[in-house]
Amino acid sequence: MVLAEELAKQQKSISVAEFFEKNKHLLGFDSPVRGLITTLKEAIDNALDACEEAGVLPDILVIIKKTPSGSFTITVEDNGPGIIPEQVPFVFGKLLYGSRFHQVRQSRGQQGIGISAAVLYAQLTSGVPAMVISRTGAKTKAHRFTLMIKTQTNEPDVLSHEEIDWSLPHGTRIELEFESSMSAKKRLLEYLKYTSIVNPHARFRIEIDGESATFERVSGEVPPCPQSIKPHPYGIEFGILKRMAAASEMTVDLFLQEEFSRVGKKTAAEILAHAGMKGSLKASRLEPGDLKKLLTAMQEVKIPAPPASSCLSPIGEDLILSGIEKEFALDFVKSRSRAPGVFSGHSFVVEAAIGYGGRLEAEGTARILRFANRVPLLYQQGACAITQSIAAVNWKGYGIAQSGLPVGPVLILVHIASTNVPFTSESKDAVASIPEIEKEIVLALQELGRDLKAFLSRRDRNRIAEDRARAVCAIIPDIARKVSEIVEKPVPETAAIEGRIMRRVVVKRELLDGKVQIRIDNHTTKPVELTLYDISPDTGEGATVAPDFSSDLDGEVTKCWRVVVEPASSWVTLYPGAGGGSLTVQGMDESKMVVMDCEE
Amino acid sequence: MVLAEELAKQQKSISVAEFFEKNKHLLGFDSPVRGLITTLKEAIDNALDACEEAGVLPDILVIIKKTPSGSFTITVEDNGPGIIPEQVPFVFGKLLYGSRFHQVRQSRGQQGIGISAAVLYAQLTSGVPAMVISRTGAKTKAHRFTLMIKTQTNEPDVLSHEEIDWSLPHGTRIELEFESSMSAKKRLLEYLKYTSIVNPHARFRIEIDGESATFERVSGEVPPCPQSIKPHPYGIEFGILKRMAAASEMTVDLFLQEEFSRVGKKTAAEILAHAGMKGSLKASRLEPGDLKKLLTAMQEVKIPAPPASSCLSPIGEDLILSGIEKEFALDFVKSRSRAPGVFSGHSFVVEAAIGYGGRLEAEGTARILRFANRVPLLYQQGACAITQSIAAVNWKGYGIAQSGLPVGPVLILVHIASTNVPFTSESKDAVASIPEIEKEIVLALQELGRDLKAFLSRRDRNRIAEDRARAVCAIIPDIARKVSEIVEKPVPETAAIEGRIMRRVVVKRELLDGKVQIRIDNHTTKPVELTLYDISPDTGEGATVAPDFSSDLDGEVTKCWRVVVEPASSWVTLYPGAGGGSLTVQGMDESKMVVMDCEE
């Protein structure tokens, strides 16, 4: 027998379940700790996607319990639309099965692998089948399944299926059991925190071995579910065009208009003219040579970008800001959503934010928060195009130290929303290096970098000015004393001058020829809103600016003014009286104000 | 209709070909340039694996040609055992089909994806089917196929199949066509260079658009093909054990001995005792609880490491050394092969080498050469456990600057050979972070680091000593002159003293009382091998050490000695004569030798 025949005997088909069982690290199941995080991530991704599709505010319950045998039971329950019983075995018991793979729109799940991979991991490591409960509406009963995956064929193996009563009117619950470790807890809470930042409409309740915590929703609005769109002509692959044409029963003219995004009558005609082709030909009859001409023409004609607003669901500048401000109490924070872009026919949007100071650590490299389609990316930071793009920006130009990544109390958030996020592996930890996306990230960060630079130089200018002012103010009293000695006059009050030099607000009450004058000088760069309480026997009647209210208590009259003073402006009131009593000023930090009550 | 039913309509199965068509970057087909490299890599991996299995010295021809339409035809031809015609459509036209996935042994291909992914990429981007020729022996004809992949089903689509005459008696040739760019050329040659370093038994001929080059084999020995072994009990997953037990018809006792590597009668008995189980039970009848006990026992009992020598094929320290020395002409180079290790039941070996100086660039980070199962890894250096392990070593402790990676004229080579290399993605660019492997890499590099440090400090010591010696020698002639003036004697010859201080070899010929003396003093730290040619009218007869030969030419006699002088030793010969003529010394660098011919 020839050798080739010997070798042929070992050739065989490998099921995709066998493949991922052997290469489970590709799916994010490298270790028991990682396995726990990945399982929760996949289950929560599905729950959020399903609630979004159904327009329901997500209420997600996560329970992690240690079993007597030392392994962990992981439960995720949602109030989504549920899954019809016929589909449950396939959704959870077959890899590469799902509803979102063929749709051109943003969703967390894309591959139809995630949750069934978790089922595969559980049965591989603990041998325990998955338990799934799902109910599609109040009028139907819930269905409970226990199931596994037949690895050699990648088909579901249903061990039990029964109808049961269930507390939720609709929703899905999955329970898996495998070995893990509580050291996953920190990462897990971090994951939930970041997930709730970018999903402000979702509530997460979590019970870890007795302890419980809630991440409340801060928005009561379900973001609109992105709509599936047709592929865009730009960047479409030849093989896909060929397949679409072969399956079409239309003329080329209609084929272009019906099967592609942004192609109307006019654009179709332009494409056909470029290709030198008649629109009345049957699309399915086109030869490879014709299809190539058509493809070339589709790339050459000017076609508007895909309707990203319907198929994508960016978080938005405001929600990003409020999410990170709450968490880090920053001195500076700005966010940017870039205009939608396209790579290989897929729409995408880059959103980014930069924060500075506040509770961020002053030492070490910047804190980086990466998100893709509203899902936080926790692993493989170094391998991610987001990280590489951040490192590609010249941060020194924006006044930030840099050693690869920026260094200092800096936070950088980047969110990529796309109809097809190009991850570097099925575990969806890192975004692959796609020039179009990297360029958008860099541009967003450069815009933000310029804002940060403006903030930092303003802060620095302020600091320098303040240092100088402080130096000047330090010698003013000495100068005053010296000059007084020479001219033999009493030492003058220098506080008002100091206030001016230090760019503060100076409030002064003094007696001038039987009249009381209250004067506010705003030497700062911002308008100030102050409330003055002038308490003395004077009634304040006849004041050039009358008090907003006054009250007499046993001959002591409280006169109150509420005043807004613009920067570099003054406010004055003058009334007949003898002064005495006291002046109190409220509305601003004492350190930024000089109050001189010349009656005291 | 309930919403869940609406949603259910979109649920469907995704073929693995559809999945990878959409996610082709996961397989290393991110871009046309990358696509070319990946295609060649996959085809060459298959060719080398097949030749190794057949025990044939690989002769691999690579042809890259621009077509009139601007795309490229990529051809790879090998002299391997060929593929029987029944299998050709599946090997090239179906993803997840192969012979090496289920075998526990080192091979380049593991997944049954690579070459069919290249076929998929070609048909997606250019629409051109793959052309395959294969012949299994001189007695049969060759078979030529053109084929594609039916994406929606992941099944082969054979467009044509015919028997043809072919020049090779056995082998396989594949031709693919797609768009690419000549900018891949540099990477490609680099890939072939590194591939031939770690496959010294293979010859590569390459023709790129007219130009041709050959990477000759430097070893005529086919490395033994690694043998498939049974799984090792350590690190085996519960799900696998369950499946193996269910499929077995044996008793547990025999099951353990027959189905696992390194388990004999004694070890099996020990495992059973630990599990508290009778060996006579049928393996297929074991309940999950029993299997868990068995699994635990298998981890607790001491079992020798897997027989790595048969299932792995490391390159070996000598071949690594000769490969990199040839390429970089280094000042220092050392290599280490570590003892085999195990992770999750898979055997692996780490080999490493460090080079210093020579033609390496003095500036910038170290040059890193990564290999896995004799295949060079060219992409995603940053995401690779090899790179991370290199960065984890404290290189400053070994006298090397470090900024994450070591900095300076340093080369680091790491090769991981394993029955299952844990790559971070199907494109096999980077090794995943597995603690057992990282530890071995770090240990190998630390060993080599110590050797490098010894080299560097010796070099530094030598430099310092030489600097000092040079300073002393600079003043010796002055001292000699001064002393001569004082004692009123002629200035003595100081060259011999200088030779001693500078640790050189001093050869002196002088006339002493009618006799000629030749003396060699070796002040270096190494033995020296010199040849002396003493040419004068003297015959040299009666010499205390007779010349090895002498020849008389018109009265001028050449006397020749071949001499080995140990470090810190002398050699002397003395013969009657009048001297004159000349003394020539050969065998060592002139700068390290002082020759004093006192007749001159």
mmCIF file of N, CA and C in Angstrom, chain A residues 3-5 7-8 10-14 18-19 21-22 24-26 53-54 81-82 84 87 94 96-99 101-103 111 124-127 136 151-152 237-240 243 292 383 420 422-426, chain B residues 3-5 7-8 10-14 18-19 21-22 24-26 53-54 81-82 84 87 94 96-99 101-103 111 124-127 136 151-152 237-240 242-243 292 383 423-426:
data_model
loop_
_atom_site.group_PDB
_atom_site.id
_atom_site.type_symbol
_atom_site.label_atom_id
_atom_site.label_comp_id
_atom_site.label_asym_id
_atom_site.label_seq_id
_atom_site.Cartn_x
_atom_site.Cartn_y
_atom_site.Cartn_z
ATOM 1 N N LEU A 3 2.145 4.975 0.785
ATOM 2 C CA LEU A 3 2.168 5.728 2.021
ATOM 3 C C LEU A 3 0.983 6.686 2.111
ATOM 4 N N ALA A 4 0.646 7.306 0.970
ATOM 5 C CA ALA A 4 -0.457 8.276 0.967
ATOM 6 C C ALA A 4 -1.743 7.648 1.483
ATOM 7 N N GLU A 5 -1.914 6.334 1.194
ATOM 8 C CA GLU A 5 -3.131 5.668 1.659
ATOM 9 C C GLU A 5 -3.112 5.446 3.165
ATOM 10 N N LEU A 7 -1.601 7.413 5.246
ATOM 11 C CA LEU A 7 -1.852 8.719 5.835
ATOM 12 C C LEU A 7 -3.326 9.099 5.706
ATOM 13 N N ALA A 8 -3.945 8.696 4.599
ATOM 14 C CA ALA A 8 -5.335 9.075 4.347
ATOM 15 C C ALA A 8 -6.259 8.549 5.424
ATOM 16 N N GLN A 10 -5.961 8.585 8.454
ATOM 17 C CA GLN A 10 -6.082 9.453 9.629
ATOM 18 C C GLN A 10 -6.830 10.748 9.332
ATOM 19 N N GLN A 11 -7.096 10.984 8.049
ATOM 20 C CA GLN A 11 -7.807 12.205 7.683
ATOM 21 C C GLN A 11 -9.246 12.097 8.164
ATOM 22 N N LYS A 12 -9.706 13.106 8.890
ATOM 23 C CA LYS A 12 -11.136 13.132 9.161
ATOM 24 C C LYS A 12 -11.633 14.525 9.480
ATOM 25 N N SER A 13 -12.938 14.612 9.476
ATOM 26 C CA SER A 13 -13.609 15.869 9.731
ATOM 27 C C SER A 13 -13.531 16.166 11.222
ATOM 28 N N ILE A 14 -13.353 17.420 11.547
ATOM 29 C CA ILE A 14 -13.266 17.839 12.941
ATOM 30 C C ILE A 14 -14.498 18.694 13.215
ATOM 31 N N GLU A 18 -15.423 20.031 18.791
ATOM 32 C CA GLU A 18 -14.131 19.391 19.116
ATOM 33 C C GLU A 18 -13.000 20.401 19.026
ATOM 34 N N PHE A 19 -13.078 21.209 17.950
ATOM 35 C CA PHE A 19 -12.029 22.189 17.733
ATOM 36 C C PHE A 19 -11.914 23.149 18.907
ATOM 37 N N GLU A 21 -13.199 22.693 21.908
ATOM 38 C CA GLU A 21 -12.917 21.976 23.151
ATOM 39 C C GLU A 21 -11.401 21.909 23.343
ATOM 40 N N LYS A 22 -10.692 21.612 22.267
ATOM 41 C CA LYS A 22 -9.234 21.508 22.343
ATOM 42 C C LYS A 22 -8.592 22.893 22.449
ATOM 43 N N LYS A 24 -9.874 25.808 23.818
ATOM 44 C CA LYS A 24 -10.849 26.611 24.554
ATOM 45 C C LYS A 24 -10.322 27.984 24.932
ATOM 46 N N HIS A 25 -8.984 28.130 24.982
ATOM 47 C CA HIS A 25 -8.435 29.452 25.295
ATOM 48 C C HIS A 25 -8.790 30.472 24.212
ATOM 49 N N LEU A 26 -9.062 30.003 22.980
ATOM 50 C CA LEU A 26 -9.452 30.929 21.922
ATOM 51 C C LEU A 26 -10.775 31.612 22.245
ATOM 52 N N GLU A 53 -33.597 44.041 21.764
ATOM 53 C CA GLU A 53 -34.447 43.650 20.643
ATOM 54 C C GLU A 53 -35.926 43.747 21.012
ATOM 55 N N ALA A 54 -36.240 43.437 22.282
ATOM 56 C CA ALA A 54 -37.628 43.437 22.718
ATOM 57 C C ALA A 54 -38.055 44.791 23.258
ATOM 58 N N PRO A 81 -37.223 38.676 26.155
ATOM 59 C CA PRO A 81 -38.416 38.102 25.519
ATOM 60 C C PRO A 81 -38.500 36.579 25.612
ATOM 61 N N GLY A 82 -37.457 35.939 26.107
ATOM 62 C CA GLY A 82 -37.463 34.480 26.166
ATOM 63 C C GLY A 82 -37.133 33.859 24.819
ATOM 64 N N ILE A 84 -38.149 30.534 22.276
ATOM 65 C CA ILE A 84 -39.179 29.492 22.108
ATOM 66 C C ILE A 84 -38.534 28.121 22.325
ATOM 67 N N GLN A 87 -36.133 26.276 20.019
ATOM 68 C CA GLN A 87 -34.814 26.833 19.728
ATOM 69 C C GLN A 87 -33.821 26.654 20.877
ATOM 70 N N LYS A 94 -25.322 24.200 20.650
ATOM 71 C CA LYS A 94 -24.692 24.049 19.330
ATOM 72 C C LYS A 94 -23.849 25.283 19.078
ATOM 73 N N LEU A 96 -21.805 27.984 16.811
ATOM 74 C CA LEU A 96 -22.104 28.581 15.511
ATOM 75 C C LEU A 96 -23.585 28.445 15.182
ATOM 76 N N TYR A 97 -24.425 28.919 16.077
ATOM 77 C CA TYR A 97 -25.857 28.953 15.841
ATOM 78 C C TYR A 97 -26.357 30.237 16.471
ATOM 79 N N GLY A 98 -27.055 31.055 15.712
ATOM 80 C CA GLY A 98 -27.533 32.298 16.303
ATOM 81 C C GLY A 98 -28.301 33.134 15.326
ATOM 82 N N SER A 99 -28.794 34.254 15.821
ATOM 83 C CA SER A 99 -29.656 35.101 14.998
ATOM 84 C C SER A 99 -28.921 36.338 14.515
ATOM 85 N N PHE A 101 -25.564 36.668 13.484
ATOM 86 C CA PHE A 101 -24.398 36.546 12.596
ATOM 87 C C PHE A 101 -24.667 37.141 11.223
ATOM 88 N N HIS A 102 -25.865 36.863 10.672
ATOM 89 C CA HIS A 102 -26.138 37.280 9.297
ATOM 90 C C HIS A 102 -26.719 38.686 9.204
ATOM 91 N N GLN A 103 -26.920 39.359 10.347
ATOM 92 C CA GLN A 103 -27.516 40.693 10.303
ATOM 93 C C GLN A 103 -26.436 41.772 10.301
ATOM 94 N N GLN A 111 -21.362 35.985 16.929
ATOM 95 C CA GLN A 111 -20.798 34.783 16.336
ATOM 96 C C GLN A 111 -21.625 33.537 16.542
ATOM 97 N N LEU A 124 -17.066 20.037 29.885
ATOM 98 C CA LEU A 124 -15.697 19.528 29.758
ATOM 99 C C LEU A 124 -15.008 19.454 31.113
ATOM 100 N N THR A 125 -15.200 20.486 31.929
ATOM 101 C CA THR A 125 -14.429 20.544 33.167
ATOM 102 C C THR A 125 -15.159 19.919 34.343
ATOM 103 N N SER A 126 -16.497 20.019 34.387
ATOM 104 C CA SER A 126 -17.210 19.454 35.541
ATOM 105 C C SER A 126 -18.119 18.299 35.142
ATOM 106 N N GLY A 127 -18.435 18.192 33.852
ATOM 107 C CA GLY A 127 -19.337 17.131 33.413
ATOM 108 C C GLY A 127 -20.796 17.410 33.711
ATOM 109 N N THR A 136 -41.740 32.695 27.159
ATOM 110 C CA THR A 136 -41.885 33.720 26.123
ATOM 111 C C THR A 136 -43.063 34.647 26.375
ATOM 112 N N THR A 151 -20.035 16.575 21.504
ATOM 113 C CA THR A 151 -18.841 17.233 20.968
ATOM 114 C C THR A 151 -18.508 16.765 19.562
ATOM 115 N N GLN A 152 -18.590 15.443 19.322
ATOM 116 C CA GLN A 152 -18.124 14.944 18.025
ATOM 117 C C GLN A 152 -18.970 15.416 16.845
ATOM 118 N N GLU A 237 -16.692 42.088 -0.772
ATOM 119 C CA GLU A 237 -15.748 41.154 -1.384
ATOM 120 C C GLU A 237 -16.353 40.556 -2.652
ATOM 121 N N PHE A 238 -15.489 40.194 -3.585
ATOM 122 C CA PHE A 238 -15.937 39.616 -4.835
ATOM 123 C C PHE A 238 -16.796 38.372 -4.624
ATOM 124 N N GLY A 239 -16.323 37.500 -3.728
ATOM 125 C CA GLY A 239 -17.037 36.238 -3.490
ATOM 126 C C GLY A 239 -18.458 36.460 -2.991
ATOM 127 N N ILE A 240 -18.643 37.500 -2.170
ATOM 128 C CA ILE A 240 -19.974 37.791 -1.615
ATOM 129 C C ILE A 240 -20.878 38.313 -2.732
ATOM 130 N N ARG A 243 -22.019 35.527 -4.898
ATOM 131 C CA ARG A 243 -23.048 34.712 -4.272
ATOM 132 C C ARG A 243 -24.399 35.439 -4.287
ATOM 133 N N LYS A 292 -16.685 41.310 -12.006
ATOM 134 C CA LYS A 292 -15.489 42.072 -11.615
ATOM 135 C C LYS A 292 -15.626 43.519 -12.037
ATOM 136 N N ALA A 383 -2.615 43.663 23.155
ATOM 137 C CA ALA A 383 -2.792 43.186 21.782
ATOM 138 C C ALA A 383 -3.868 43.948 21.036
ATOM 139 N N ASN A 420 -19.747 44.989 12.682
ATOM 140 C CA ASN A 420 -18.886 43.809 12.747
ATOM 141 C C ASN A 420 -17.560 44.202 13.369
ATOM 142 N N PRO A 422 -14.046 43.873 14.464
ATOM 143 C CA PRO A 422 -13.023 42.890 14.081
ATOM 144 C C PRO A 422 -12.145 42.496 15.271
ATOM 145 N N PHE A 423 -12.586 41.506 16.027
ATOM 146 C CA PHE A 423 -11.802 41.070 17.182
ATOM 147 C C PHE A 423 -10.619 40.218 16.734
ATOM 148 N N THR A 424 -9.581 40.166 17.585
ATOM 149 C CA THR A 424 -8.410 39.363 17.233
ATOM 150 C C THR A 424 -8.633 37.884 17.488
ATOM 151 N N SER A 425 -9.655 37.547 18.295
ATOM 152 C CA SER A 425 -9.965 36.131 18.463
ATOM 153 C C SER A 425 -11.404 35.988 18.906
ATOM 154 N N GLU A 426 -11.898 34.759 18.912
ATOM 155 C CA GLU A 426 -13.290 34.510 19.261
ATOM 156 C C GLU A 426 -13.599 34.933 20.684
ATOM 157 N N LEU B 3 -43.159 37.896 20.613
ATOM 158 C CA LEU B 3 -41.919 38.436 20.100
ATOM 159 C C LEU B 3 -40.866 37.346 19.925
ATOM 160 N N ALA B 4 -40.841 36.414 20.898
ATOM 161 C CA ALA B 4 -39.830 35.357 20.845
ATOM 162 C C ALA B 4 -39.916 34.583 19.538
ATOM 163 N N GLU B 5 -41.160 34.450 19.016
ATOM 164 C CA GLU B 5 -41.299 33.705 17.763
ATOM 165 C C GLU B 5 -40.758 34.499 16.577
ATOM 166 N N LEU B 7 -38.328 36.600 16.799
ATOM 167 C CA LEU B 7 -36.867 36.518 16.904
ATOM 168 C C LEU B 7 -36.371 35.154 16.446
ATOM 169 N N ALA B 8 -37.141 34.112 16.751
ATOM 170 C CA ALA B 8 -36.711 32.744 16.445
ATOM 171 C C ALA B 8 -36.507 32.544 14.955
ATOM 172 N N GLN B 10 -35.064 34.304 12.926
ATOM 173 C CA GLN B 10 -33.730 34.692 12.457
ATOM 174 C C GLN B 10 -32.630 33.755 12.948
ATOM 175 N N GLN B 11 -33.002 32.851 13.861
ATOM 176 C CA GLN B 11 -32.011 31.920 14.387
ATOM 177 C C GLN B 11 -31.619 30.937 13.301
ATOM 178 N N LYS B 12 -30.344 30.791 13.062
ATOM 179 C CA LYS B 12 -29.944 29.689 12.191
ATOM 180 C C LYS B 12 -28.501 29.264 12.391
ATOM 181 N N SER B 13 -28.230 28.126 11.823
ATOM 182 C CA SER B 13 -26.914 27.535 11.936
ATOM 183 C C SER B 13 -25.943 28.306 11.040
ATOM 184 N N ILE B 14 -24.718 28.484 11.514
ATOM 185 C CA ILE B 14 -23.696 29.196 10.756
ATOM 186 C C ILE B 14 -22.624 28.178 10.384
ATOM 187 N N GLU B 18 -18.639 30.007 6.594
ATOM 188 C CA GLU B 18 -19.242 31.347 6.673
ATOM 189 C C GLU B 18 -18.596 32.144 7.790
ATOM 190 N N PHE B 19 -18.414 31.457 8.924
ATOM 191 C CA PHE B 19 -17.842 32.138 10.078
ATOM 192 C C PHE B 19 -16.468 32.713 9.749
ATOM 193 N N GLU B 21 -15.207 33.162 6.770
ATOM 194 C CA GLU B 21 -15.255 34.112 5.660
ATOM 195 C C GLU B 21 -15.467 35.523 6.218
ATOM 196 N N LYS B 22 -16.367 35.617 7.187
ATOM 197 C CA LYS B 22 -16.647 36.925 7.785
ATOM 198 C C LYS B 22 -15.511 37.369 8.707
ATOM 199 N N LYS B 24 -12.150 36.588 8.537
ATOM 200 C CA LYS B 24 -10.946 36.022 7.929
ATOM 201 C C LYS B 24 -9.669 36.509 8.597
ATOM 202 N N HIS B 25 -9.736 37.661 9.287
ATOM 203 C CA HIS B 25 -8.536 38.138 9.985
ATOM 204 C C HIS B 25 -8.122 37.174 11.104
ATOM 205 N N LEU B 26 -9.084 36.390 11.622
ATOM 206 C CA LEU B 26 -8.728 35.418 12.663
ATOM 207 C C LEU B 26 -7.765 34.366 12.129
ATOM 208 N N GLU B 53 6.447 13.062 7.660
ATOM 209 C CA GLU B 53 5.694 11.818 7.862
ATOM 210 C C GLU B 53 6.195 10.721 6.927
ATOM 211 N N ALA B 54 6.597 11.135 5.713
ATOM 212 C CA ALA B 54 7.035 10.151 4.733
ATOM 213 C C ALA B 54 8.539 9.879 4.812
ATOM 214 N N PRO B 81 4.556 12.752 0.057
ATOM 215 C CA PRO B 81 3.958 11.471 -0.347
ATOM 216 C C PRO B 81 2.705 11.631 -1.211
ATOM 217 N N GLY B 82 2.192 12.847 -1.358
ATOM 218 C CA GLY B 82 0.968 13.046 -2.141
ATOM 219 C C GLY B 82 -0.268 12.731 -1.326
ATOM 220 N N ILE B 84 -4.192 10.981 -1.658
ATOM 221 C CA ILE B 84 -4.995 10.146 -2.563
ATOM 222 C C ILE B 84 -6.172 10.961 -3.091
ATOM 223 N N GLN B 87 -9.255 12.085 -1.192
ATOM 224 C CA GLN B 87 -9.141 13.023 -0.072
ATOM 225 C C GLN B 87 -8.900 14.460 -0.511
ATOM 226 N N LYS B 94 -12.507 21.955 2.542
ATOM 227 C CA LYS B 94 -13.381 21.856 3.719
ATOM 228 C C LYS B 94 -12.581 22.313 4.917
ATOM 229 N N LEU B 96 -11.703 22.623 8.892
ATOM 230 C CA LEU B 96 -11.777 21.650 9.975
ATOM 231 C C LEU B 96 -11.804 20.225 9.418
ATOM 232 N N TYR B 97 -10.814 19.918 8.609
ATOM 233 C CA TYR B 97 -10.670 18.563 8.106
ATOM 234 C C TYR B 97 -9.180 18.290 8.052
ATOM 235 N N GLY B 98 -8.733 17.223 8.688
ATOM 236 C CA GLY B 98 -7.303 16.973 8.659
ATOM 237 C C GLY B 98 -6.933 15.720 9.406
ATOM 238 N N SER B 99 -5.641 15.429 9.366
ATOM 239 C CA SER B 99 -5.175 14.176 9.959
ATOM 240 C C SER B 99 -4.469 14.403 11.288
ATOM 241 N N PHE B 101 -5.220 16.740 13.824
ATOM 242 C CA PHE B 101 -5.945 17.310 14.958
ATOM 243 C C PHE B 101 -6.062 16.328 16.117
ATOM 244 N N HIS B 102 -6.365 15.073 15.800
ATOM 245 C CA HIS B 102 -6.625 14.096 16.863
ATOM 246 C C HIS B 102 -5.371 13.384 17.351
ATOM 247 N N GLN B 103 -4.221 13.719 16.765
ATOM 248 C CA GLN B 103 -2.997 13.025 17.167
ATOM 249 C C GLN B 103 -2.253 13.819 18.224
ATOM 250 N N GLN B 111 -4.831 22.124 13.009
ATOM 251 C CA GLN B 111 -6.246 22.463 13.118
ATOM 252 C C GLN B 111 -7.085 22.006 11.940
ATOM 253 N N LEU B 124 -12.974 34.130 -2.198
ATOM 254 C CA LEU B 124 -13.706 35.297 -1.709
ATOM 255 C C LEU B 124 -13.212 36.571 -2.389
ATOM 256 N N THR B 125 -11.904 36.693 -2.528
ATOM 257 C CA THR B 125 -11.377 37.964 -3.022
ATOM 258 C C THR B 125 -11.226 37.991 -4.541
ATOM 259 N N SER B 126 -10.893 36.859 -5.158
ATOM 260 C CA SER B 126 -10.694 36.883 -6.608
ATOM 261 C C SER B 126 -11.730 36.046 -7.347
ATOM 262 N N GLY B 127 -12.392 35.144 -6.634
ATOM 263 C CA GLY B 127 -13.371 34.270 -7.275
ATOM 264 C C GLY B 127 -12.747 33.133 -8.057
ATOM 265 N N THR B 136 0.643 10.076 -5.837
ATOM 266 C CA THR B 136 1.043 9.311 -4.655
ATOM 267 C C THR B 136 2.154 8.315 -4.937
ATOM 268 N N THR B 151 -19.510 27.796 0.674
ATOM 269 C CA THR B 151 -19.405 28.482 1.964
ATOM 270 C C THR B 151 -20.546 28.127 2.908
ATOM 271 N N GLN B 152 -21.784 28.091 2.383
ATOM 272 C CA GLN B 152 -22.920 27.897 3.289
ATOM 273 C C GLN B 152 -22.941 26.522 3.953
ATOM 274 N N GLU B 237 -8.952 16.652 31.034
ATOM 275 C CA GLU B 237 -10.207 17.265 31.466
ATOM 276 C C GLU B 237 -11.237 16.184 31.771
ATOM 277 N N PHE B 238 -12.141 16.506 32.684
ATOM 278 C CA PHE B 238 -13.172 15.558 33.075
ATOM 279 C C PHE B 238 -14.002 15.078 31.875
ATOM 280 N N GLY B 239 -14.377 16.025 31.024
ATOM 281 C CA GLY B 239 -15.232 15.679 29.882
ATOM 282 C C GLY B 239 -14.564 14.688 28.943
ATOM 283 N N ILE B 240 -13.238 14.818 28.790
ATOM 284 C CA ILE B 240 -12.502 13.916 27.908
ATOM 285 C C ILE B 240 -12.447 12.516 28.528
ATOM 286 N N LYS B 242 -14.500 11.217 30.608
ATOM 287 C CA LYS B 242 -15.849 10.644 30.544
ATOM 288 C C LYS B 242 -16.107 10.036 29.165
ATOM 289 N N ARG B 243 -15.714 10.799 28.132
ATOM 290 C CA ARG B 243 -15.935 10.316 26.773
ATOM 291 C C ARG B 243 -15.096 9.072 26.494
ATOM 292 N N LYS B 292 -15.076 11.173 38.711
ATOM 293 C CA LYS B 292 -14.417 12.313 39.377
ATOM 294 C C LYS B 292 -13.354 11.829 40.342
ATOM 295 N N ALA B 383 1.781 40.456 21.450
ATOM 296 C CA ALA B 383 0.726 39.684 22.109
ATOM 297 C C ALA B 383 1.195 38.295 22.512
ATOM 298 N N PHE B 423 -1.938 28.592 20.693
ATOM 299 C CA PHE B 423 -1.870 29.884 20.019
ATOM 300 C C PHE B 423 -3.008 30.782 20.481
ATOM 301 N N THR B 424 -2.814 32.098 20.344
ATOM 302 C CA THR B 424 -3.862 33.037 20.764
ATOM 303 C C THR B 424 -4.966 33.141 19.728
ATOM 304 N N SER B 425 -4.726 32.694 18.495
ATOM 305 C CA SER B 425 -5.808 32.673 17.520
ATOM 306 C C SER B 425 -5.479 31.656 16.434
ATOM 307 N N GLU B 426 -6.460 31.399 15.570
ATOM 308 C CA GLU B 426 -6.271 30.395 14.520
ATOM 309 C C GLU B 426 -5.171 30.792 13.550
#
